Coordinates of C-alpha atoms in Angstrom, one line a residue:
X1 CA 0.0 0.0 0.0
X2 CA 1.5 3.4 -1.0
X3 CA 2.7 5.5 2.0
X4 CA 0.5 8.5 1.2
X5 CA -2.6 6.3 1.4
X6 CA -1.4 4.8 4.7
X7 CA -0.9 8.3 6.1
X8 CA -4.3 9.4 4.9
X9 CA -6.0 6.4 6.6
X10 CA -4.0 7.1 9.8
X11 CA -5.0 10.8 9.7
X12 CA -8.7 9.8 9.3
X13 CA -8.5 7.4 12.2
X14 CA -6.6 10.0 14.3
X15 CA -9.3 12.6 13.8
X16 CA -12.1 10.2 14.6
X17 CA -10.4 8.9 17.7
X18 CA -9.5 12.3 19.1
X19 CA -13.1 13.2 19.1
X20 CA -13.7 10.3 21.5
X21 CA -10.6 11.2 23.6
X22 CA -11.8 14.8 23.9
X23 CA -15.0 13.3 25.5
X24 CA -13.3 11.7 28.4
X25 CA -10.9 14.7 28.7
X26 CA -13.9 17.0 29.1
X27 CA -16.1 14.7 31.2
X28 CA -13.7 12.2 32.9
X29 CA -15.8 11.3 35.9
X30 CA -19.0 11.0 33.9
X31 CA -17.3 8.7 31.5
X32 CA -15.9 6.5 34.3
X33 CA -19.3 6.3 36.1
X34 CA -21.1 5.4 32.9
X35 CA -18.4 2.7 32.3
X36 CA -18.8 1.2 35.8
X37 CA -22.5 0.9 35.4
X38 CA -22.1 -0.7 32.0
X39 CA -19.6 -3.3 33.4
X40 CA -22.0 -4.1 36.2
X41 CA -25.0 -4.4 33.9
X42 CA -23.0 -6.7 31.5
X43 CA -22.0 -9.0 34.3
X44 CA -25.2 -9.0 36.3
X45 CA -26.1 -12.6 35.4
X46 CA -22.7 -14.1 36.1
X47 CA -22.0 -16.0 39.3
X48 CA -20.1 -13.0 40.8
X49 CA -22.9 -10.6 39.6
X50 CA -25.5 -12.7 41.4
X51 CA -23.4 -13.1 44.5
X52 CA -23.2 -9.3 44.9
X53 CA -26.6 -8.6 43.4
X54 CA -25.3 -6.4 40.6
X55 CA -28.9 -6.0 39.3
X56 CA -29.7 -3.6 42.2
X57 CA -26.5 -1.5 42.0
X58 CA -27.2 1.9 40.5
X59 CA -24.2 4.0 41.7
X60 CA -20.6 3.9 42.7
X61 CA -21.4 4.1 46.5
X62 CA -23.5 0.9 46.4
X63 CA -20.8 -0.9 44.3
X64 CA -18.0 0.1 46.8
X65 CA -20.1 -0.9 49.8
X66 CA -21.0 -4.3 48.4
X67 CA -18.0 -5.6 46.4
X68 CA -14.8 -6.2 48.4
X69 CA -11.4 -5.2 47.2
X70 CA -9.1 -8.2 46.5
X71 CA -5.6 -9.0 45.3
X72 CA -4.9 -11.9 43.0
X73 CA -5.1 -14.4 45.8
X74 CA -8.7 -13.4 46.5
X75 CA -9.7 -14.2 42.9
X76 CA -7.4 -17.3 42.5
X77 CA -10.1 -19.9 43.0
X78 CA -12.6 -18.6 40.5
X79 CA -9.9 -17.9 38.0
X80 CA -8.7 -21.5 38.3
X81 CA -12.3 -22.7 37.7
X82 CA -12.4 -20.5 34.6
X83 CA -9.1 -22.0 33.4
X84 CA -10.7 -25.4 33.7
X85 CA -13.3 -24.4 31.2
X86 CA -16.2 -23.1 33.3
X87 CA -18.0 -20.1 31.9
X88 CA -20.0 -17.1 33.2
X89 CA -18.3 -17.0 36.6
X90 CA -17.0 -13.4 36.6
X91 CA -17.6 -12.3 33.0
X92 CA -20.4 -13.4 30.6
X93 CA -18.4 -14.0 27.4
X94 CA -16.2 -17.1 27.5
X95 CA -12.6 -16.4 28.7
X96 CA -10.3 -18.3 26.4
X97 CA -7.0 -16.5 27.1
X98 CA -5.0 -16.2 30.3
X99 CA -1.9 -14.0 30.5
X100 CA 0.7 -15.8 32.7
X101 CA 2.4 -13.2 34.8
X102 CA 5.0 -13.6 37.6
X103 CA 4.8 -9.9 38.4
X104 CA 8.5 -9.8 39.3
X105 CA 10.7 -12.8 40.0
X106 CA 8.4 -14.5 42.4
X107 CA 8.1 -18.2 41.6
X108 CA 4.3 -18.2 41.9
X109 CA 2.6 -17.5 38.6
X110 CA -0.6 -15.5 38.2
X111 CA -3.1 -16.2 35.4
X112 CA -4.8 -13.0 34.4
X113 CA -8.1 -13.4 32.4
X114 CA -8.0 -11.8 29.0
X115 CA -11.5 -11.5 27.4
X116 CA -12.3 -10.7 23.8
X117 CA -13.5 -7.3 24.9
X118 CA -10.3 -6.5 26.8
X119 CA -8.2 -7.6 23.8
X120 CA -10.1 -5.4 21.3
X121 CA -11.2 -2.4 23.5
X122 CA -8.2 -2.2 25.7
X123 CA -4.9 -3.7 24.5
X124 CA -5.4 -3.2 20.8
X125 CA -7.2 0.1 21.2
X126 CA -4.3 1.4 23.2
X127 CA -1.8 0.4 20.5
X128 CA -3.8 2.5 18.0
X129 CA -4.1 5.4 20.5
X130 CA -0.4 5.4 21.1
X131 CA 0.3 5.9 17.4
X132 CA -2.4 8.5 17.3
X133 CA -0.8 10.5 20.1
X134 CA 2.6 10.3 18.5
X135 CA 1.5 11.2 15.0
X136 CA -0.6 14.1 16.3
X137 CA 2.5 15.5 18.0
X138 CA 4.8 14.8 15.1
X139 CA 3.2 15.7 11.8
X140 CA 6.3 15.1 9.8
X141 CA 6.6 11.5 11.0
X142 CA 7.6 8.8 8.5
X143 CA 6.7 6.0 10.9
X144 CA 4.8 4.1 8.2
X145 CA 7.6 4.0 5.7
X146 CA 9.3 1.3 7.8
X147 CA 8.7 -1.3 10.5
X148 CA 8.4 -1.4 14.2
X149 CA 11.0 -3.6 16.0
X150 CA 8.9 -5.1 18.9
X151 CA 10.6 -7.0 21.7
X152 CA 8.2 -9.0 23.9
X153 CA 8.9 -11.6 26.4
X154 CA 7.0 -14.0 24.3
X155 CA 7.1 -17.8 24.8
X156 CA 4.9 -20.5 23.5
X157 CA 1.2 -20.6 24.3
X158 CA 0.0 -23.6 26.2
X159 CA -3.4 -25.1 25.9
X160 CA -5.4 -26.7 28.8
X161 CA -9.1 -27.6 29.0
X162 CA -10.0 -25.5 26.0
X163 CA -8.2 -22.4 27.4
X164 CA -4.8 -21.0 26.5
X165 CA -2.1 -19.4 28.7
X166 CA 1.2 -17.6 28.0
X167 CA 2.9 -14.3 28.1
X168 CA 0.5 -11.4 27.3
X169 CA 2.8 -10.4 24.3
X170 CA 2.4 -14.0 22.9
X171 CA -1.4 -13.7 23.2
X172 CA -1.4 -10.3 21.5
X173 CA 0.8 -11.5 18.7
X174 CA -1.3 -14.7 18.2
X175 CA -4.5 -12.6 17.9
X176 CA -3.2 -9.8 15.7
X177 CA -4.7 -9.6 12.2
X178 CA -2.4 -11.1 9.5
X179 CA -1.5 -7.7 8.0
X180 CA 0.0 -6.5 11.3
X181 CA 3.0 -8.8 10.9
X182 CA 4.0 -6.9 7.7
X183 CA 4.4 -3.7 9.7
X184 CA 6.6 -5.1 12.4
X185 CA 9.8 -7.1 12.9
X186 CA 11.0 -9.7 13.8
X187 CA 8.6 -12.3 12.4
X188 CA 6.1 -14.0 14.7
X189 CA 8.1 -17.2 14.4
X190 CA 11.2 -15.4 16.0
X191 CA 9.1 -13.3 18.4
X192 CA 7.6 -16.5 19.9
X193 CA 10.9 -18.3 20.5
X194 CA 11.2 -19.6 24.0
X195 CA 15.1 -19.8 24.3
X196 CA 15.8 -16.2 25.2
X197 CA 19.5 -16.2 24.4
X198 CA 19.1 -17.9 21.0
X199 CA 16.1 -15.6 20.3
X200 CA 18.1 -12.4 20.9
X201 CA 20.7 -13.2 18.2
X202 CA 17.9 -14.4 15.9
X203 CA 16.2 -11.0 16.3
X204 CA 19.4 -9.2 15.6
X205 CA 20.0 -11.2 12.4
X206 CA 16.5 -10.7 11.2
X207 CA 16.2 -7.0 11.9
X208 CA 19.5 -5.4 10.9
X209 CA 18.6 -5.3 7.2
X210 CA 15.1 -4.0 7.8
X211 CA 14.0 -0.4 7.6
X212 CA 13.2 0.0 11.3
X213 CA 11.5 3.3 12.1
X214 CA 10.4 2.6 15.7
X215 CA 11.2 0.4 18.7
X216 CA 8.9 -1.0 21.3
X217 CA 9.7 -3.0 24.5
X218 CA 11.0 -3.0 28.0
X219 CA 14.0 -0.7 28.5
X220 CA 16.3 -3.1 30.2
X221 CA 15.9 -5.9 27.7
X222 CA 15.7 -3.6 24.7
X223 CA 19.1 -2.1 25.7
X224 CA 20.6 -5.6 25.7
X225 CA 19.2 -6.2 22.2
X226 CA 20.4 -2.9 20.8
X227 CA 23.9 -3.3 22.2
X228 CA 23.9 -6.7 20.4
X229 CA 22.9 -5.0 17.2
X230 CA 25.8 -2.6 17.5
X231 CA 28.2 -5.4 18.4
X232 CA 27.1 -7.5 15.4
X233 CA 27.2 -4.6 12.9
X234 CA 30.3 -2.9 14.3
X235 CA 28.5 0.4 14.3
X236 CA 28.7 3.1 17.0
X237 CA 25.2 4.5 16.5
X238 CA 21.9 2.9 15.8
X239 CA 21.2 5.5 13.2
X240 CA 24.1 3.9 11.2
X241 CA 22.0 0.7 11.2
X242 CA 18.5 2.2 10.9
X243 CA 18.8 5.8 9.5
X244 CA 15.0 6.3 9.6
X245 CA 14.6 5.4 13.3
X246 CA 12.5 8.1 15.0
X247 CA 10.8 6.9 18.2
X248 CA 11.1 4.4 21.0
X249 CA 7.8 3.3 22.8
X250 CA 8.8 1.9 26.2
X251 CA 7.2 0.7 29.4
X252 CA 7.4 -2.0 32.0
X253 CA 10.2 -0.5 34.2
X254 CA 11.4 3.0 34.9
X255 CA 13.3 4.6 32.1
X256 CA 15.4 6.8 34.4
X257 CA 18.4 4.4 35.0
X258 CA 18.7 3.8 31.2
X259 CA 18.1 7.2 29.6
X260 CA 21.7 8.2 29.4
X261 CA 22.8 4.9 27.9
X262 CA 20.1 5.2 25.2
X263 CA 21.1 8.7 24.3
X264 CA 24.7 7.5 23.7
X265 CA 23.6 5.0 21.1
X266 CA 20.7 7.2 19.7
X267 CA 22.6 10.5 19.5
X268 CA 19.9 12.7 17.9
X269 CA 18.0 15.4 19.7
X270 CA 15.1 14.9 17.4
X271 CA 14.7 11.2 18.5
X272 CA 11.5 10.7 20.6
X273 CA 10.8 8.6 23.6
X274 CA 7.2 7.7 24.4
X275 CA 6.3 5.9 27.6
X276 CA 3.3 3.6 28.1
X277 CA 1.8 2.0 31.2
X278 CA 0.4 -1.4 30.6
X279 CA 0.3 -4.8 32.3
X280 CA -1.3 -8.2 31.9
X281 CA -4.4 -6.8 33.6
X282 CA -4.8 -4.0 31.0
X283 CA -3.5 -0.9 29.3
X284 CA -3.8 2.1 31.5
X285 CA -2.0 5.3 30.4
X286 CA 0.0 6.8 27.5
X287 CA 2.4 9.7 27.2
X288 CA 0.4 12.2 25.2
X289 CA 3.0 15.0 24.8
X290 CA 6.5 15.1 23.3
X291 CA 9.4 15.2 25.9
X292 CA 7.1 14.6 28.8
X293 CA 7.4 12.3 31.8
X294 CA 3.7 12.3 32.6
X295 CA 1.1 9.8 31.3
X296 CA -2.5 10.5 30.3
X297 CA -4.8 8.1 32.1
X298 CA -7.0 6.5 29.5
X299 CA -10.6 6.4 30.8
X300 CA -12.5 4.5 28.0
X301 CA -10.8 1.2 27.7
X302 CA -13.3 -0.8 29.8
X303 CA -11.4 -0.2 33.0
X304 CA -12.9 1.6 36.0
X305 CA -10.3 3.1 38.4
X306 CA -10.1 3.4 42.2
X307 CA -7.2 4.5 44.3
X308 CA -6.1 3.7 47.9
X309 CA -4.0 6.3 49.6
X310 CA -0.7 4.6 50.5
X311 CA -0.7 6.2 54.0
X312 CA -3.6 3.9 54.9
X313 CA -2.8 1.0 52.6
X314 CA -2.9 -2.3 54.4
X315 CA -4.3 -0.7 57.6
X316 CA -7.7 -1.1 59.2
X317 CA -8.6 2.3 57.8
X318 CA -7.9 1.2 54.2
X319 CA -10.5 2.5 51.8
X320 CA -10.5 3.2 48.1
X321 CA -11.6 6.4 46.5
X322 CA -12.9 7.1 43.0
X323 CA -11.0 9.1 40.4
X324 CA -13.0 12.3 41.2
X325 CA -11.5 12.3 44.8
X326 CA -7.8 12.0 44.0
X327 CA -5.4 14.8 44.9
X328 CA -2.1 15.9 43.4
X329 CA 1.2 14.4 44.5
X330 CA -0.3 11.8 46.8
X331 CA 0.9 8.2 46.5
X332 CA -1.9 5.8 45.6
X333 CA -2.3 2.1 45.1
X334 CA -4.3 1.3 41.9
X335 CA -7.5 -0.7 42.0
X336 CA -9.2 -1.7 38.8
X337 CA -12.5 -3.2 37.6
X338 CA -12.3 -4.4 34.0
X339 CA -14.0 -5.8 31.0
X340 CA -12.3 -9.1 31.6
X341 CA -14.1 -9.7 34.9
X342 CA -11.6 -8.4 37.5
X343 CA -13.7 -6.7 40.2
X344 CA -12.0 -4.1 42.5
X345 CA -8.7 -5.8 41.9
X346 CA -5.4 -4.6 43.4
X347 CA -2.8 -4.6 40.6
X348 CA 0.1 -3.9 43.0
X349 CA 1.3 -0.6 41.4
X350 CA 1.4 2.8 42.9
X351 CA 1.0 6.1 41.1
X352 CA 1.0 9.9 41.7
X353 CA -1.2 12.4 39.9
X354 CA 0.7 15.2 38.4
X355 CA -2.4 16.8 36.8
X356 CA -6.2 16.6 37.5
X357 CA -7.4 18.3 34.3
X358 CA -6.7 16.1 32.4
X359 CA -5.8 13.2 34.7
X360 CA -2.1 12.6 34.2
X361 CA 0.1 10.3 36.4
X362 CA 3.6 9.1 37.1
X363 CA 4.2 5.5 38.1
X364 CA 5.8 5.7 41.6
X365 CA 6.4 2.0 42.3
X366 CA 4.9 -1.2 43.6
X367 CA 2.9 -1.8 46.8
X368 CA 5.2 -4.6 47.8
X369 CA 8.5 -3.2 46.5
X370 CA 9.5 -0.5 49.0
X371 CA 11.6 -0.5 52.1
X372 CA 9.8 0.6 55.3
X373 CA 11.4 -1.5 58.0
X374 CA 12.4 1.6 60.0
X375 CA 9.6 4.0 59.0
X376 CA 11.6 5.4 56.2
X377 CA 8.9 4.8 53.4
X378 CA 11.5 4.5 50.7
X379 CA 9.8 3.9 47.3
X380 CA 11.2 3.0 43.9
X381 CA 10.6 6.5 42.6
X382 CA 13.0 7.9 45.3
X383 CA 15.7 5.4 44.4
X384 CA 15.4 6.0 40.7
X385 CA 15.6 9.8 41.0
X386 CA 18.5 9.6 43.5
X387 CA 20.5 7.2 41.3
X388 CA 19.9 9.4 38.2
X389 CA 21.2 12.5 40.0
X390 CA 24.3 10.8 41.3
X391 CA 25.1 9.1 38.1
X392 CA 25.0 12.4 36.3
X393 CA 27.3 14.0 38.9
X394 CA 29.8 11.1 38.9
X395 CA 29.5 10.1 35.2
X396 CA 28.5 6.6 36.2
X397 CA 26.1 4.3 34.3
X398 CA 24.0 1.7 35.9
X399 CA 22.8 -1.6 34.4
X400 CA 20.7 -3.0 37.3
X401 CA 20.3 -2.7 41.1
X402 CA 18.4 -4.0 44.1
X403 CA 18.3 -3.0 47.8
X404 CA 17.2 -4.5 51.1
X405 CA 17.3 -3.6 54.8
X406 CA 20.1 -4.5 57.2
X407 CA 18.1 -5.3 60.3
X408 CA 19.0 -4.0 63.7
X409 CA 21.0 -6.4 65.8
X410 CA 21.9 -5.9 69.5
X411 CA 23.2 -2.3 69.7
X412 CA 23.8 -2.0 66.0
X413 CA 21.6 0.3 64.0
X414 CA 19.9 -0.6 60.8
X415 CA 20.8 0.4 57.2
X416 CA 20.0 -0.2 53.6
X417 CA 22.2 -2.6 51.6
X418 CA 22.5 -2.1 47.8
X419 CA 24.0 -4.2 45.0
X420 CA 24.6 -2.1 41.9
X421 CA 25.8 -3.4 38.6
X422 CA 27.6 -0.6 36.7
X423 CA 28.2 -0.3 33.0
X424 CA 30.5 2.6 33.9
X425 CA 31.6 2.5 37.6
X426 CA 32.2 5.8 39.5
X427 CA 35.9 6.6 40.1
X428 CA 35.2 7.0 43.8
X429 CA 32.6 4.6 45.3
X430 CA 32.7 6.3 48.7
X431 CA 31.9 9.7 47.1
X432 CA 29.1 8.0 45.1
X433 CA 27.7 6.5 48.3
X434 CA 27.8 9.8 50.1
X435 CA 26.1 11.7 47.3
X436 CA 23.5 8.9 46.9
X437 CA 22.7 9.1 50.6
X438 CA 22.3 12.9 50.4
X439 CA 20.1 12.6 47.4
X440 CA 17.8 10.2 49.2
X441 CA 17.6 12.6 52.1
X442 CA 16.7 15.4 49.7
X443 CA 13.9 13.4 48.1
X444 CA 12.4 11.7 51.2
X445 CA 11.9 13.4 54.5
X446 CA 11.1 10.2 56.3
X447 CA 14.4 8.7 55.2
X448 CA 16.2 12.0 56.2
X449 CA 14.7 11.8 59.7
X450 CA 15.8 8.3 60.2
X451 CA 19.3 9.1 59.0
X452 CA 19.6 12.3 61.1
X453 CA 22.8 11.8 63.2
X454 CA 22.5 8.1 62.4
X455 CA 19.6 8.1 64.7
X456 CA 18.0 4.9 63.3
X457 CA 19.8 4.2 60.1
X458 CA 23.4 4.1 59.3
X459 CA 24.7 5.2 55.9
X460 CA 23.9 2.9 52.9
X461 CA 26.2 -0.1 52.3
X462 CA 26.9 -0.4 48.6
X463 CA 28.3 -3.5 46.8
X464 CA 29.6 -3.4 43.2
X465 CA 28.1 -6.3 41.3
X466 CA 30.3 -8.3 38.9
X467 CA 29.4 -8.1 35.2
X468 CA 26.2 -9.9 34.3
X469 CA 25.3 -10.7 37.9
X470 CA 21.7 -9.9 37.5
X471 CA 21.4 -11.6 34.1
X472 CA 22.9 -14.8 35.6
X473 CA 20.5 -14.6 38.6
X474 CA 17.5 -14.3 36.2
X475 CA 18.8 -17.1 34.1
X476 CA 19.4 -19.3 37.2
X477 CA 15.8 -18.7 38.2
X478 CA 14.5 -19.3 34.6
X479 CA 13.4 -15.7 34.4
X480 CA 15.1 -14.4 31.2
X481 CA 12.9 -12.3 28.9
X482 CA 11.1 -9.1 28.5
X483 CA 8.3 -9.8 31.0
X484 CA 10.6 -10.3 33.9
X485 CA 12.0 -7.5 36.1
X486 CA 14.5 -7.1 38.8
X487 CA 12.9 -6.4 42.2
X488 CA 14.3 -3.0 43.0
X489 CA 13.4 -2.7 46.7
X490 CA 12.3 -5.3 49.2
X491 CA 11.5 -5.4 52.9
X492 CA 13.1 -8.9 53.1
X493 CA 16.6 -10.0 52.4
X494 CA 15.7 -13.0 50.2
X495 CA 16.7 -11.5 46.9
X496 CA 19.8 -9.8 48.1
X497 CA 21.2 -12.8 49.9
X498 CA 20.9 -14.9 46.7
X499 CA 22.7 -12.1 44.7
X500 CA 25.4 -11.7 47.3
X501 CA 26.2 -15.5 47.1
X502 CA 26.4 -15.3 43.3
X503 CA 28.5 -12.1 43.4
X504 CA 32.0 -13.7 43.4

């Protein structure tokens, strides 16, 4: 199909879709309330719908009073029944697909239901919207003259009892229309390879001769791939391999630790980075402006949002609030109700609102991935920001990191212990540590209070990881691939003890 025709079709779709987006931008709370009542009405004759008498629910207050908030464990039993082939339990249309997700490197897998409605009206709709946002902000884009290099954590799909499970990326690839493969690379055959190390080289071999105009994938694994591309081709810049490359769509982990490394291999100021916020449970937010670190919360994908203030999360006072009640710069745990039958489901992520008109957010971390052993409330966002500051000052570059508490023993105070794998190590590790400690104090008043005169916490203890420590750890735990992430912060020492033993 000639490029001008493709651009014309894209422009037509963009104009049509922006009219719909403007609706939820102008009436966000009305759109969300209408969506909630539609989800309730759709599922009123399901087992869950009858259990909570959805037929008599006419407003959010009744819904919140009647339906309990649950994490995956609370839905595990009914999801397992659905996986065995039972229908109409929590969603009326048959659930054929289940996205297998470990969340992080925990061994216990989750199987997230993926309905036909969530595939079409959430995941695929978001992919189109992402392109709409980008094209609307970059009128001279030549995106459709080439292909998108996609890097998923795809493995094979497995069939059981008439249902199918696998990585979300494998489910999305398997359900895409046939023409979609022509606009992306590598081929589905390579994308769905299960041997990650063999797959990486296969992707390099298949893509280096393509006209790649965009990249899409998790920053940590994409960086490994792109460095392999440069090593294979002997080039210094990715523009020497793909001269028409113009944008990288990224999500899954924070981009902060990697941004400087990307700029070295993509040395053009005009190159764009667009962040997305998606998970096995759904697609939630999209960067809608060039050069922004805020994400527009998408309110018409069949997902109804609630938020639990983190200062009461896990306490007896825990209570969710609707979108209309959120405040700026508060840390919230995200709760979703979806068109795949997840009702008031804790996804485990935390966000902050940076704008209330429209509703824009930043991802601040995970509900389980923080350190709060001593009342310091250290979250991933603090760690990422502090490390970025210190790396810029010391000209260091980080590959991966994790941290855990050193518990108080006898008269000894507590501390935080860090393992950091550097691509470029700082010349003076002690100076790096002192600057890092100060940056954490500047960013987190609770941490600063506990560190005051070493009152509760001693200075951080930092270990330099050997090369490929984290890669080897993931490989040892059979967790290589784009869906798997390093647990950044933990209240326990399980991860760090394993890593310290491997760090020889």
